[in-house]
mmCIF file of C-alpha atoms and ligand atoms in Angstrom:
data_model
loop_
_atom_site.group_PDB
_atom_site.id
_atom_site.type_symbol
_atom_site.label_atom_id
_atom_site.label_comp_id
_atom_site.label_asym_id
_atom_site.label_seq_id
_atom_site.Cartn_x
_atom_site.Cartn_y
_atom_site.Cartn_z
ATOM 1 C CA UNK A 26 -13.901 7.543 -19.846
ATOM 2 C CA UNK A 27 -12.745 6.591 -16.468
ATOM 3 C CA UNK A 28 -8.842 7.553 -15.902
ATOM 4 C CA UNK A 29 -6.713 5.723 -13.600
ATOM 5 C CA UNK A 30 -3.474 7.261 -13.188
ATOM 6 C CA UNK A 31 0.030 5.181 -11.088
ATOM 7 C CA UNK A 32 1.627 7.308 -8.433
ATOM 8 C CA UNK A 33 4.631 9.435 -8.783
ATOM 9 C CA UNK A 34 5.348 11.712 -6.019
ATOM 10 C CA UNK A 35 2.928 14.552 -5.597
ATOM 11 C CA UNK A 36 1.675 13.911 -9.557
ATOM 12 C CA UNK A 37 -1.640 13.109 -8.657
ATOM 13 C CA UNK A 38 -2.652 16.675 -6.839
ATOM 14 C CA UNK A 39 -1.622 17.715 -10.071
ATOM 15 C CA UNK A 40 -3.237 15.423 -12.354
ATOM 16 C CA UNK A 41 -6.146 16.456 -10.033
ATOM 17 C CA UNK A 42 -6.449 19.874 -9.783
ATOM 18 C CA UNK A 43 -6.115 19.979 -13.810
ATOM 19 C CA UNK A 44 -8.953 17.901 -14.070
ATOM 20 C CA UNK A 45 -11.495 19.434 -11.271
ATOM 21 C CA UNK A 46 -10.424 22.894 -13.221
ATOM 22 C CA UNK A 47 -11.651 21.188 -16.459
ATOM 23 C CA UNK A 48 -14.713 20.455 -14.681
ATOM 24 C CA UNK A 49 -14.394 16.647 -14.285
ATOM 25 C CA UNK A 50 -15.979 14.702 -11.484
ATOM 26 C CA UNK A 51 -14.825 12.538 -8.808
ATOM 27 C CA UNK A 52 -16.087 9.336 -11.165
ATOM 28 C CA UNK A 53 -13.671 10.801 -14.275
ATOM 29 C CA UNK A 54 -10.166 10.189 -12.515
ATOM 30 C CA UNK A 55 -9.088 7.586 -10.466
ATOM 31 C CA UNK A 56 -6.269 7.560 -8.221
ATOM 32 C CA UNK A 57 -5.387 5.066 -6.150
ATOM 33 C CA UNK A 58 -4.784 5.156 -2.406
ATOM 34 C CA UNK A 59 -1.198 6.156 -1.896
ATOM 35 C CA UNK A 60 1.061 3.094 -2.303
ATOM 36 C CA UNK A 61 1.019 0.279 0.538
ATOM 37 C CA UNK A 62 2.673 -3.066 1.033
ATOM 38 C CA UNK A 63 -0.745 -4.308 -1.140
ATOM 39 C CA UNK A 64 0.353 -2.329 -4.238
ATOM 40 C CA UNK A 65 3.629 -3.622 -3.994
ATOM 41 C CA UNK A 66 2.703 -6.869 -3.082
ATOM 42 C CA UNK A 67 0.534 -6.892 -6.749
ATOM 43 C CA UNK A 68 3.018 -5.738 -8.636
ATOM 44 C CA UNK A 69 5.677 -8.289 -7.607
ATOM 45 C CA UNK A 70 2.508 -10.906 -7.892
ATOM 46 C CA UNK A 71 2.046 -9.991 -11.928
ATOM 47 C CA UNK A 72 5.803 -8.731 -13.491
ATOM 48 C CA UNK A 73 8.447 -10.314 -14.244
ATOM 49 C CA UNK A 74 10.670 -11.590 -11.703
ATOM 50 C CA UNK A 75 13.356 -9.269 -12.865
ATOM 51 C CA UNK A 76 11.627 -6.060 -13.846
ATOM 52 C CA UNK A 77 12.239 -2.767 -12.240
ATOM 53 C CA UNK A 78 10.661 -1.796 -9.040
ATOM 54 C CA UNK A 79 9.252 1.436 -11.208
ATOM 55 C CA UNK A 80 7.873 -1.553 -12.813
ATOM 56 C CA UNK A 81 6.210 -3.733 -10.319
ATOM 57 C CA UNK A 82 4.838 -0.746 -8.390
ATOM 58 C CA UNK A 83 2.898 1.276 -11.208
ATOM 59 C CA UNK A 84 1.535 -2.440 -12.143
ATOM 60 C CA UNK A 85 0.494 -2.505 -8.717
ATOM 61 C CA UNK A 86 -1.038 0.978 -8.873
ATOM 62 C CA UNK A 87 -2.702 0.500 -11.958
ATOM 63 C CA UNK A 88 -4.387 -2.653 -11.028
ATOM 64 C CA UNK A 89 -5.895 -0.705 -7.921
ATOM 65 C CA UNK A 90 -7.131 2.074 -10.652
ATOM 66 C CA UNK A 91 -9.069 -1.138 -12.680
ATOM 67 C CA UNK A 92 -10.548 -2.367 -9.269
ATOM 68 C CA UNK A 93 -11.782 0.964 -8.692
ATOM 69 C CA UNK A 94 -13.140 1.388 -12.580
ATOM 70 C CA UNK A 95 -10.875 2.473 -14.526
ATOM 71 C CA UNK A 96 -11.388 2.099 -18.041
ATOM 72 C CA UNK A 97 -8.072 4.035 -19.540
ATOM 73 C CA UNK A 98 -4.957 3.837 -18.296
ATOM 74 C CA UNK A 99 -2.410 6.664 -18.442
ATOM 75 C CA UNK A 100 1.132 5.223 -18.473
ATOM 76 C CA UNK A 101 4.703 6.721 -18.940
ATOM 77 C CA UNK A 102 6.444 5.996 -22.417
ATOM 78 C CA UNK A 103 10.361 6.739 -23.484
ATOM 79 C CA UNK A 104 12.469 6.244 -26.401
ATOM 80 C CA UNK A 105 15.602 5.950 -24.245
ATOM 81 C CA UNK A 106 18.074 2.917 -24.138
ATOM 82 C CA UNK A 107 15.766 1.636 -20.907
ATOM 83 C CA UNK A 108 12.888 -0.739 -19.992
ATOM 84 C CA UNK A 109 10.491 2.494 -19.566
ATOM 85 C CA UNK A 110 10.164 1.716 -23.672
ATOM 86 C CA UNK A 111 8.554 -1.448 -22.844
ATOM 87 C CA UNK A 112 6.474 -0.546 -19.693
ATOM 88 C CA UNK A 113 3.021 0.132 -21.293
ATOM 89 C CA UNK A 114 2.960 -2.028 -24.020
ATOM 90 C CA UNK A 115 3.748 -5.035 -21.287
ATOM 91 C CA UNK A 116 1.645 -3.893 -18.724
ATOM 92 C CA UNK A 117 -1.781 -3.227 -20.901
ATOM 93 C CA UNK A 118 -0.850 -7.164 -21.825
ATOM 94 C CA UNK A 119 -0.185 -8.047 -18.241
ATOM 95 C CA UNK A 120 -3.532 -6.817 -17.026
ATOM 96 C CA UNK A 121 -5.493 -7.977 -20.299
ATOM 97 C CA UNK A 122 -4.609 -11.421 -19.213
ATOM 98 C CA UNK A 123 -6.029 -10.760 -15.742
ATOM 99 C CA UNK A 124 -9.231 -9.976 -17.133
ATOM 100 C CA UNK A 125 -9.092 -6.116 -16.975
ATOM 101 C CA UNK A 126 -10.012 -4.246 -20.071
ATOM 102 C CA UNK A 127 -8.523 -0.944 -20.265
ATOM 103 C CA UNK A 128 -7.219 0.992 -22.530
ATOM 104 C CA UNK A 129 -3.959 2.415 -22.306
ATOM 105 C CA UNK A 130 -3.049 6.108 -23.048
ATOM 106 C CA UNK A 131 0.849 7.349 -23.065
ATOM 107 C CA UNK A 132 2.699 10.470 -22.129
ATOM 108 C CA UNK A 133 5.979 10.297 -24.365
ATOM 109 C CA UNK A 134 8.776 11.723 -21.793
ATOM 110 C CA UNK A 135 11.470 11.341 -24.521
ATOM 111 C CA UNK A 136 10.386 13.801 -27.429
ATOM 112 C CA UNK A 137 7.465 16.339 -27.747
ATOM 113 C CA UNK A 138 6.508 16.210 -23.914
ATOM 114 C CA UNK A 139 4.133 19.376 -23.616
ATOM 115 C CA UNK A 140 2.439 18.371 -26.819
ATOM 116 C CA UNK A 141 2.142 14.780 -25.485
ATOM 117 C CA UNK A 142 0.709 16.037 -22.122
ATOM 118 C CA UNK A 143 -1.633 18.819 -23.914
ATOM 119 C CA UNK A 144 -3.188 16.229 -26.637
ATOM 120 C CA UNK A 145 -3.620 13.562 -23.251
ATOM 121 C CA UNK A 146 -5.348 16.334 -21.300
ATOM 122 C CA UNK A 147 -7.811 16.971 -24.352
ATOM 123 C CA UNK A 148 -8.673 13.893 -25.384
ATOM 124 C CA UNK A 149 -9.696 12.857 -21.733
ATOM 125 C CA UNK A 150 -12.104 16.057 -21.167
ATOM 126 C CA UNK A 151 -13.945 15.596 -24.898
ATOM 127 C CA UNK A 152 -11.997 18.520 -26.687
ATOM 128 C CA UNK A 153 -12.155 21.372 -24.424
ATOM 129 C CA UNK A 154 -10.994 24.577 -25.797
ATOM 130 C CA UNK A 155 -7.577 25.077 -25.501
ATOM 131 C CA UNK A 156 -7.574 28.487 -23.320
ATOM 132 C CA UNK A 157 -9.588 26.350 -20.827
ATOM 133 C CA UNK A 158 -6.960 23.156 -20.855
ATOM 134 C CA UNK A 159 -4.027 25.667 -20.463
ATOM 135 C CA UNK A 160 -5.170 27.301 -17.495
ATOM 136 C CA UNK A 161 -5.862 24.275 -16.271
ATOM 137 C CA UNK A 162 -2.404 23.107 -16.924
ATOM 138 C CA UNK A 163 -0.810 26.103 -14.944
ATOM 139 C CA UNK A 164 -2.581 25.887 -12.134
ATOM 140 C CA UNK A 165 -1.895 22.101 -11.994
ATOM 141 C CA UNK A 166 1.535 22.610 -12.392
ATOM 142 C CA UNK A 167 1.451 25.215 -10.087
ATOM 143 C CA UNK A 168 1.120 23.173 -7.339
ATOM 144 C CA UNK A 169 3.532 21.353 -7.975
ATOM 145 C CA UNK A 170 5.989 24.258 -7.400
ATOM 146 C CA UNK A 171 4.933 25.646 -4.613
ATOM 147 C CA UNK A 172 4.904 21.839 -2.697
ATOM 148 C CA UNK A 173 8.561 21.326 -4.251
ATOM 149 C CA UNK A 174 9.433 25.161 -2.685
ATOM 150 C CA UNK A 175 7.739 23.710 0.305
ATOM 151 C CA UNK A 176 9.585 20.339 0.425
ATOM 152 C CA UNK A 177 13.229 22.177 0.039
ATOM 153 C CA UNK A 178 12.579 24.019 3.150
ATOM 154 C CA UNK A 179 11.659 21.291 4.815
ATOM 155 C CA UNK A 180 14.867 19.186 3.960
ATOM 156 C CA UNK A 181 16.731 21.901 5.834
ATOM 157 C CA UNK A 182 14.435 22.194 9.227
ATOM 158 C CA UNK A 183 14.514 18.075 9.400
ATOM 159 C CA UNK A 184 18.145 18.239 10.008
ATOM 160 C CA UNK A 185 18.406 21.036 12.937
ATOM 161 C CA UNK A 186 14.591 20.785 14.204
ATOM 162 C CA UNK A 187 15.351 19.835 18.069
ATOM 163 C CA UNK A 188 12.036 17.998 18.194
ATOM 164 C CA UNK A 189 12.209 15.282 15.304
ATOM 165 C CA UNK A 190 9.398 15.027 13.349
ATOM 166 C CA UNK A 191 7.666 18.553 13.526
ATOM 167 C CA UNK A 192 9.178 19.329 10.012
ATOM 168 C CA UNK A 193 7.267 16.131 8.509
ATOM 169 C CA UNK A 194 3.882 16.949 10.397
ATOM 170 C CA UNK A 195 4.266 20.381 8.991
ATOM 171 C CA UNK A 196 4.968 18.926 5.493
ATOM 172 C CA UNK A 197 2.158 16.636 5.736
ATOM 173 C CA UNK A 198 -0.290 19.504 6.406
ATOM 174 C CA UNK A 199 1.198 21.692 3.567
ATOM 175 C CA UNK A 200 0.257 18.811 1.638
ATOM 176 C CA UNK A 201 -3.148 18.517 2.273
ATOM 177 C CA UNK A 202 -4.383 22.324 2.059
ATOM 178 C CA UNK A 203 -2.281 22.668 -1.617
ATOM 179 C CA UNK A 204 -4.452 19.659 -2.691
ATOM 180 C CA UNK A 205 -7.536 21.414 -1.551
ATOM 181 C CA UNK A 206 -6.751 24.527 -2.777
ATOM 182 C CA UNK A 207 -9.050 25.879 -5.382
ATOM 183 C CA UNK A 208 -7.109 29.259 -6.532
ATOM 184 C CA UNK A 209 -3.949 30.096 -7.944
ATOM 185 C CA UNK A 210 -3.871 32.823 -5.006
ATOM 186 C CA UNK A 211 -4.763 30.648 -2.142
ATOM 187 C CA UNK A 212 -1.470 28.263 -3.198
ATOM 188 C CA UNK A 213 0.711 31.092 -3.527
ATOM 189 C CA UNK A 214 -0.990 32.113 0.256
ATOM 190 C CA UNK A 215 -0.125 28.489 1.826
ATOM 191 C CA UNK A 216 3.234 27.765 0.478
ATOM 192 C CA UNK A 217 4.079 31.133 2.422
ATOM 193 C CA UNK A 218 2.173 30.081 5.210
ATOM 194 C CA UNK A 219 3.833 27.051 5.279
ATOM 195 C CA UNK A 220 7.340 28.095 5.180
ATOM 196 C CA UNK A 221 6.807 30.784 7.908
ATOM 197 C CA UNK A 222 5.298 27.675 9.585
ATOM 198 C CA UNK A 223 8.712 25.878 9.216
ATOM 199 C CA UNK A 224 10.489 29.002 10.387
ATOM 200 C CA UNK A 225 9.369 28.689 13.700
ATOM 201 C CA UNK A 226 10.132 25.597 14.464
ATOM 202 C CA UNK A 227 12.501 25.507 17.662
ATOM 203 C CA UNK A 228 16.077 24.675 15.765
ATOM 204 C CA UNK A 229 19.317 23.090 17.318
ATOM 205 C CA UNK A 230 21.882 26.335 17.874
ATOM 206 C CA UNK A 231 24.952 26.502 15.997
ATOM 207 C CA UNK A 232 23.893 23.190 13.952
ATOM 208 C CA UNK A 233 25.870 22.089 11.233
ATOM 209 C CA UNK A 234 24.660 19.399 9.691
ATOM 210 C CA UNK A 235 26.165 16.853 8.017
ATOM 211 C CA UNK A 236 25.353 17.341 4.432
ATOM 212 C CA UNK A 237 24.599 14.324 1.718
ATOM 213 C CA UNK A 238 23.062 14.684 -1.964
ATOM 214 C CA UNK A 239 20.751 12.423 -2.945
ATOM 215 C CA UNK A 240 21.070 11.199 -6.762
ATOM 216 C CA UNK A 241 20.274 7.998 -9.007
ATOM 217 C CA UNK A 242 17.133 6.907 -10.610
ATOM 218 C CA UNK A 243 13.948 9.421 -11.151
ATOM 219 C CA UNK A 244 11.271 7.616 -10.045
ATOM 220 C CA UNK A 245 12.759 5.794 -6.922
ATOM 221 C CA UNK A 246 15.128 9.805 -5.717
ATOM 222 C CA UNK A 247 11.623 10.951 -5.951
ATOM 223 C CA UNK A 248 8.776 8.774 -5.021
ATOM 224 C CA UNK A 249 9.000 8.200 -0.578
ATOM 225 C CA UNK A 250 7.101 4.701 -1.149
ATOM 226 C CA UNK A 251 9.683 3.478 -3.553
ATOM 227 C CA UNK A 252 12.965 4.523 -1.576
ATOM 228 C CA UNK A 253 11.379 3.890 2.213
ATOM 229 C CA UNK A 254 11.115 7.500 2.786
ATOM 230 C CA UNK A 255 15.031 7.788 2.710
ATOM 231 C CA UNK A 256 14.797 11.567 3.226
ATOM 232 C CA UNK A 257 12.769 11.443 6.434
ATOM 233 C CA UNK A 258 14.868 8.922 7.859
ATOM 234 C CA UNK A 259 18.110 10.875 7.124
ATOM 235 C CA UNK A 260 16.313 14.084 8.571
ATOM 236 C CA UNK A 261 15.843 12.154 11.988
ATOM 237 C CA UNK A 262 20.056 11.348 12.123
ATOM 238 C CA UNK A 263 20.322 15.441 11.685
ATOM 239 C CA UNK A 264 21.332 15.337 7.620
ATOM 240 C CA UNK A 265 20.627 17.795 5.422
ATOM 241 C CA UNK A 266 19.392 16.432 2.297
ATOM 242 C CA UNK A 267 20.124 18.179 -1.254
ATOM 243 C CA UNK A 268 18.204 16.748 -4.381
ATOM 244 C CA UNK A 269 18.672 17.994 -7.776
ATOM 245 C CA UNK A 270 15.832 15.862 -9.127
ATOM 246 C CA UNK A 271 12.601 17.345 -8.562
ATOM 247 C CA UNK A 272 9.122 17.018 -10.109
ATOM 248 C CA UNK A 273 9.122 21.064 -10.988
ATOM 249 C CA UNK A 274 12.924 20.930 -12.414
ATOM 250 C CA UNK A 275 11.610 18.080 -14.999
ATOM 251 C CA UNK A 276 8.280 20.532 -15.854
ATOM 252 C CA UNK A 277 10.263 22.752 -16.276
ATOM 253 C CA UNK A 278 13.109 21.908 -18.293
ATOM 254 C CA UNK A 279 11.552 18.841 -20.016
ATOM 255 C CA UNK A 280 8.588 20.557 -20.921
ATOM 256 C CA UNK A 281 9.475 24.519 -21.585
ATOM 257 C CA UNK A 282 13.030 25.434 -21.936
ATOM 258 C CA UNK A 283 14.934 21.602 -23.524
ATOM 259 C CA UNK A 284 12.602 22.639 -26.348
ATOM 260 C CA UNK A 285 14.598 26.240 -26.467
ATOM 261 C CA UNK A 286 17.862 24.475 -26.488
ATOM 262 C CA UNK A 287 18.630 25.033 -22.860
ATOM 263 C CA UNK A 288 20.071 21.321 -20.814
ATOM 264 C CA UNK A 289 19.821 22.021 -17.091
ATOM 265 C CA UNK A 290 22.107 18.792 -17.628
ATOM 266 C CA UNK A 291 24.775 20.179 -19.369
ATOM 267 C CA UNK A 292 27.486 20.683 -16.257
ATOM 268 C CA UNK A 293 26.679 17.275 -15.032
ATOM 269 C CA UNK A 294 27.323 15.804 -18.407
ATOM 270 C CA UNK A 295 30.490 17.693 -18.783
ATOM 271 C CA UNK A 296 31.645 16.753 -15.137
ATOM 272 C CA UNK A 297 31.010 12.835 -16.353
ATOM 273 C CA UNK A 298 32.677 12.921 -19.523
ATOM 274 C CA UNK A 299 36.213 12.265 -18.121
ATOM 275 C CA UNK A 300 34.571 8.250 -17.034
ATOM 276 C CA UNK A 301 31.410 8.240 -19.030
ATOM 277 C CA UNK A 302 30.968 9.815 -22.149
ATOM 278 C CA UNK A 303 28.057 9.109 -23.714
ATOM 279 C CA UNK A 304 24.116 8.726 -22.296
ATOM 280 C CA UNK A 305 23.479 4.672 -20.720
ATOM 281 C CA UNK A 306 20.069 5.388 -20.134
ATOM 282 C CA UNK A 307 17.382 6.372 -17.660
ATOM 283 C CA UNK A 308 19.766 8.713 -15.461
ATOM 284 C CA UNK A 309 22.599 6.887 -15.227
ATOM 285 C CA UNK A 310 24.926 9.199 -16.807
ATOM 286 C CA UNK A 311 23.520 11.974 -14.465
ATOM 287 C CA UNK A 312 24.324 10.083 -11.521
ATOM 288 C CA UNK A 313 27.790 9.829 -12.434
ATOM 289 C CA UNK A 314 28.340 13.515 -13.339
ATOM 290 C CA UNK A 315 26.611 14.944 -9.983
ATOM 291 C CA UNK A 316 28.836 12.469 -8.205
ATOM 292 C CA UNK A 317 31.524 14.180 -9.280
ATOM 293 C CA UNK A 318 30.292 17.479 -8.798
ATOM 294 C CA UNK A 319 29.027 17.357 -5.492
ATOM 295 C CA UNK A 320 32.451 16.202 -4.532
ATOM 296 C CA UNK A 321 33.829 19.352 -5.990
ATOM 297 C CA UNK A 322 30.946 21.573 -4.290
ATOM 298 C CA UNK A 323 31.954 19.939 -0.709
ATOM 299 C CA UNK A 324 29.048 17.798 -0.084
ATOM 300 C CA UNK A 325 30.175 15.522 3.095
ATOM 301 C CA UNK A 326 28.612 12.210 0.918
ATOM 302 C CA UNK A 327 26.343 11.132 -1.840
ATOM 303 C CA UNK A 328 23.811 8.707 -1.323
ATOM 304 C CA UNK A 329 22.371 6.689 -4.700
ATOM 305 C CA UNK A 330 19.310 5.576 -5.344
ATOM 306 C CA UNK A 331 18.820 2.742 -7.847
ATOM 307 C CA UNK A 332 16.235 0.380 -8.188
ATOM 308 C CA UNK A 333 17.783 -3.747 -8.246
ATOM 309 C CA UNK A 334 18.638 -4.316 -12.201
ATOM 310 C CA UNK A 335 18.018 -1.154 -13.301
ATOM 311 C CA UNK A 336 20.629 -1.122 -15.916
ATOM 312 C CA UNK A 337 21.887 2.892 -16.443
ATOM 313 C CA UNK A 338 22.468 2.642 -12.607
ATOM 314 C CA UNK A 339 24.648 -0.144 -12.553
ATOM 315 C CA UNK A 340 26.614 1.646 -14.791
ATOM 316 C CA UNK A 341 26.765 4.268 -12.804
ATOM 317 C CA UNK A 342 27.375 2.302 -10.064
ATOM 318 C CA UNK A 343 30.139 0.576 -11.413
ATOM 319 C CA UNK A 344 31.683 4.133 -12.543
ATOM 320 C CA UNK A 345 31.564 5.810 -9.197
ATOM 321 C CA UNK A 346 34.532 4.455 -7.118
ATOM 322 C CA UNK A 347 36.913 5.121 -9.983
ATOM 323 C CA UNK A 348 36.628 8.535 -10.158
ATOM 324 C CA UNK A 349 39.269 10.825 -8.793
ATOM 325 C CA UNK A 350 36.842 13.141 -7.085
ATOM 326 C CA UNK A 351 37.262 11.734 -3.473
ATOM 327 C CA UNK A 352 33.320 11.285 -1.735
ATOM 328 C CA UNK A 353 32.171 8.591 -0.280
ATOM 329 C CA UNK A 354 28.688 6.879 -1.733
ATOM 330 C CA UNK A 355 25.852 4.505 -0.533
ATOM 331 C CA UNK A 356 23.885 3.103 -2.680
ATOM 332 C CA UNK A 357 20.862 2.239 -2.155
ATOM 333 C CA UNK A 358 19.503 -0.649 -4.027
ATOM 334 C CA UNK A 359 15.775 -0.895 -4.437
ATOM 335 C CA UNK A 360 13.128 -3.103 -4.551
ATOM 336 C CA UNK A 361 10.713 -5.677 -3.043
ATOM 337 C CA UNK A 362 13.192 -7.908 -0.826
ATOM 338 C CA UNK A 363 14.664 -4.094 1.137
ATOM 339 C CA UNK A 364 13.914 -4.233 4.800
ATOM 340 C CA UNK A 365 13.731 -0.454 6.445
ATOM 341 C CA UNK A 366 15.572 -1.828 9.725
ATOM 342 C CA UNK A 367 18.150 -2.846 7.542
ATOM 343 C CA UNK A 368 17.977 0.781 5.528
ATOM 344 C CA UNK A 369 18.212 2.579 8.427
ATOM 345 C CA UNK A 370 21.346 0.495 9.897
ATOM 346 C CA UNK A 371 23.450 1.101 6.622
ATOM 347 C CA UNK A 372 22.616 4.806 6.451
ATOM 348 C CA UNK A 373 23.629 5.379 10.630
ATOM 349 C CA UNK A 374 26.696 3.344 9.442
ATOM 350 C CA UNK A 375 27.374 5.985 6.441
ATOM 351 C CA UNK A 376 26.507 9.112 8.902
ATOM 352 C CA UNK A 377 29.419 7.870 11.221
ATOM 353 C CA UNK A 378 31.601 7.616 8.619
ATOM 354 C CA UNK A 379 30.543 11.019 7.474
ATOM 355 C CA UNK A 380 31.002 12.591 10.688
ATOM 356 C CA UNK A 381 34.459 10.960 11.336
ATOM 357 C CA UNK A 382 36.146 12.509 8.142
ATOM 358 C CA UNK A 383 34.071 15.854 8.951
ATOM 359 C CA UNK A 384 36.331 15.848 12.778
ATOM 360 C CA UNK A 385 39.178 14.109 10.574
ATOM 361 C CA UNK A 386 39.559 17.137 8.449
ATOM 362 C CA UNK A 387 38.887 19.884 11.080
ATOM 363 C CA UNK A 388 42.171 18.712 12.630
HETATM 364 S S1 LIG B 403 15.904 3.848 -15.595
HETATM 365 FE FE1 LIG B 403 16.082 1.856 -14.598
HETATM 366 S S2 LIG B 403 14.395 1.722 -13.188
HETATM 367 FE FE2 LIG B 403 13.922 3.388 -14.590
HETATM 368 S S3 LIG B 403 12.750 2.366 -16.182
HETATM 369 FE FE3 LIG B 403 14.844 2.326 -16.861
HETATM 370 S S4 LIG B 403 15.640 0.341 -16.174
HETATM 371 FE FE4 LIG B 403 13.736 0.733 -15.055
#
């Protein structure tokens, strides 16, 4: 069996470092080159005009898996009032009529998500024992963690950092020597390395950035490839960026503690309920419930991430400027047709703003 997995984020050092622990080769998993304009490019090529950009770019992805042997497919599948239903089932057709014939294997992200993820991970290394596939699992998820630990620092040193960019080239190497790491210890070991690393980085004095949240749709808050690496661009104007969405949050929640009747969401929800009472989907009602927090919590702006007819987030969308809790919002609207010039202008536009009502209120 020959895996080919889509990107999502930092999922595939994961994905990787369970399977190398479980003692599969280089010829057993497949992942594709981190997205380009290509992968995009074949994704628009084979969906339908009006799917989601989550969508077109895993289609992409996983066609790059196939031309590089895949056999099985490993593919995201929900229960929720969303497209994310129909994503596997319409994709295994989509590439079975280009001649590719893989199989497809789901991870349900609705109900039973550790089981789902445990029962993948032993049927693709022939029935290991299950000590062996949980270890594995930890130190998988481990890394993903420490990079998220790593990543939160370096939202904060991207916004006062006097030379722009050493935050990123920091990040980038962090990257790199978690995905190589071989030992639980020797993560543990860089991610402190790493954020001393960031610590010394020559800061602005007496900075105070401006200070935006960044909410909306999983896949496109989280993956850089999907939302034109929104964070780094807003680290170069001197914002601070705050994300609630995370890769570790969802393990950890979704997979551990939902299952113990805990709901990291439950605040948000509540904060919603007074315009939106009831779940739309994807993360639509989340969107509108940490928009009204983070105006409460004296965030200077929120910026949302959506991909182009994703449904929950027009919702969402639609919900926002009604609410009584005063904060201005971008949103950001995703897919194949956004320009980063044009990104960039909108979100210097949106830092004025922020900055005038910052002086506005000091007075
Ligand atoms: S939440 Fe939106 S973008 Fe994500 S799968 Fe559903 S419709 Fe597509």
């Amino acid at each position: 069996m020959r895996v080919g997995i889509p990107h999502f984020g930092n999922v595939y050092i994961s994905v990787k470092a369970m399977a190398q622990k479980l003692g599969a080769s280089d010829r057993d998993l497949i992942i594709p080159l981190l997205m380009t304009q290509k992968t995009l490019d074949l994704g628009v090529k084979y969906s339908p005009t009006e799917a989601c950009l989550p969508y077109k770019l895993t289609l992409g992805n996983l066609i790059e898996a196939c031309e590089l042997g895949a056999d099985t497919l490993a593919q995201a599948r929900g229960t929720g009032i969303c497209r994310l239903g129909y994503y596997a089932k319409n994709q295994e057709q989509i590439l079975h009529d280009l001649g590719y014939d893989a199989h497809f294997i789901t991870i349900d992200v609705s109900h039973h998500k550790l089981a789902s993820i445990l029962q993948l991970i032993k049927g693709m290394c022939n029935n290991a024992p299950w000590p062996k596939i949980i270890s594995a699992f930890r130190f998988g998820i481990g890394k993903l963690f420490a990079l998220d630990k790593i990543e939160k620092v370096v939202q904060k040193v991207r916004a006062e950092e006097v030379e722009k960019g050493e935050a990123n080239q920091v990040y980038r190497e962090a990257i790199k020597a978690i995905d190589k790491a071989a030992e639980h210890k020797e993560v543990k070991r860089i991610t402190s390395e790493y954020i001393d690393k960031l610590s010394w980085i020559p800061k602005e004095e007496d900075a105070k950035p401006i200070k935006v949240s960044i909410v909306g749709e999983i896949y496109v808050v989280i993956e850089p490839f999907a939302n034109m690496d929104l964070e780094v661009e807003l680290g170069k104007l001197g914002v601070e960026v705050e994300r609630t969405m995370t890769l570790s949050r969802w393990v950890k929640y979704s997979l551990f503690l939902n299952p113990l009747g805990i709901d990291e969401w439950r605040d948000v929800h509540k904060a919603a309920m007074p315009y939106l009472k009831r779940d739309v989907g994807g993360d639509g009602w989340e969107s509108v419930g940490e928009k009204v927090l983070h105006a409460r919590e004296g965030y200077d702006g929120i910026i949302h991430v959506a991909p182009f007819t994703c449904m929950p987030e027009i919702v969402a969308q639609n919900i926002m400027p009604s609410t009584k809790e005063d904060i201005p919002v971008l949103t950001v609207l995703c897919d194949e047709q956004m320009a980063k010039p044009g990104m960039i202008t909108r979100l210097e536009a949106f830092v004025d703003l922020l900055k005038f009502r910052r002086k506005r209120r000091k007075r």
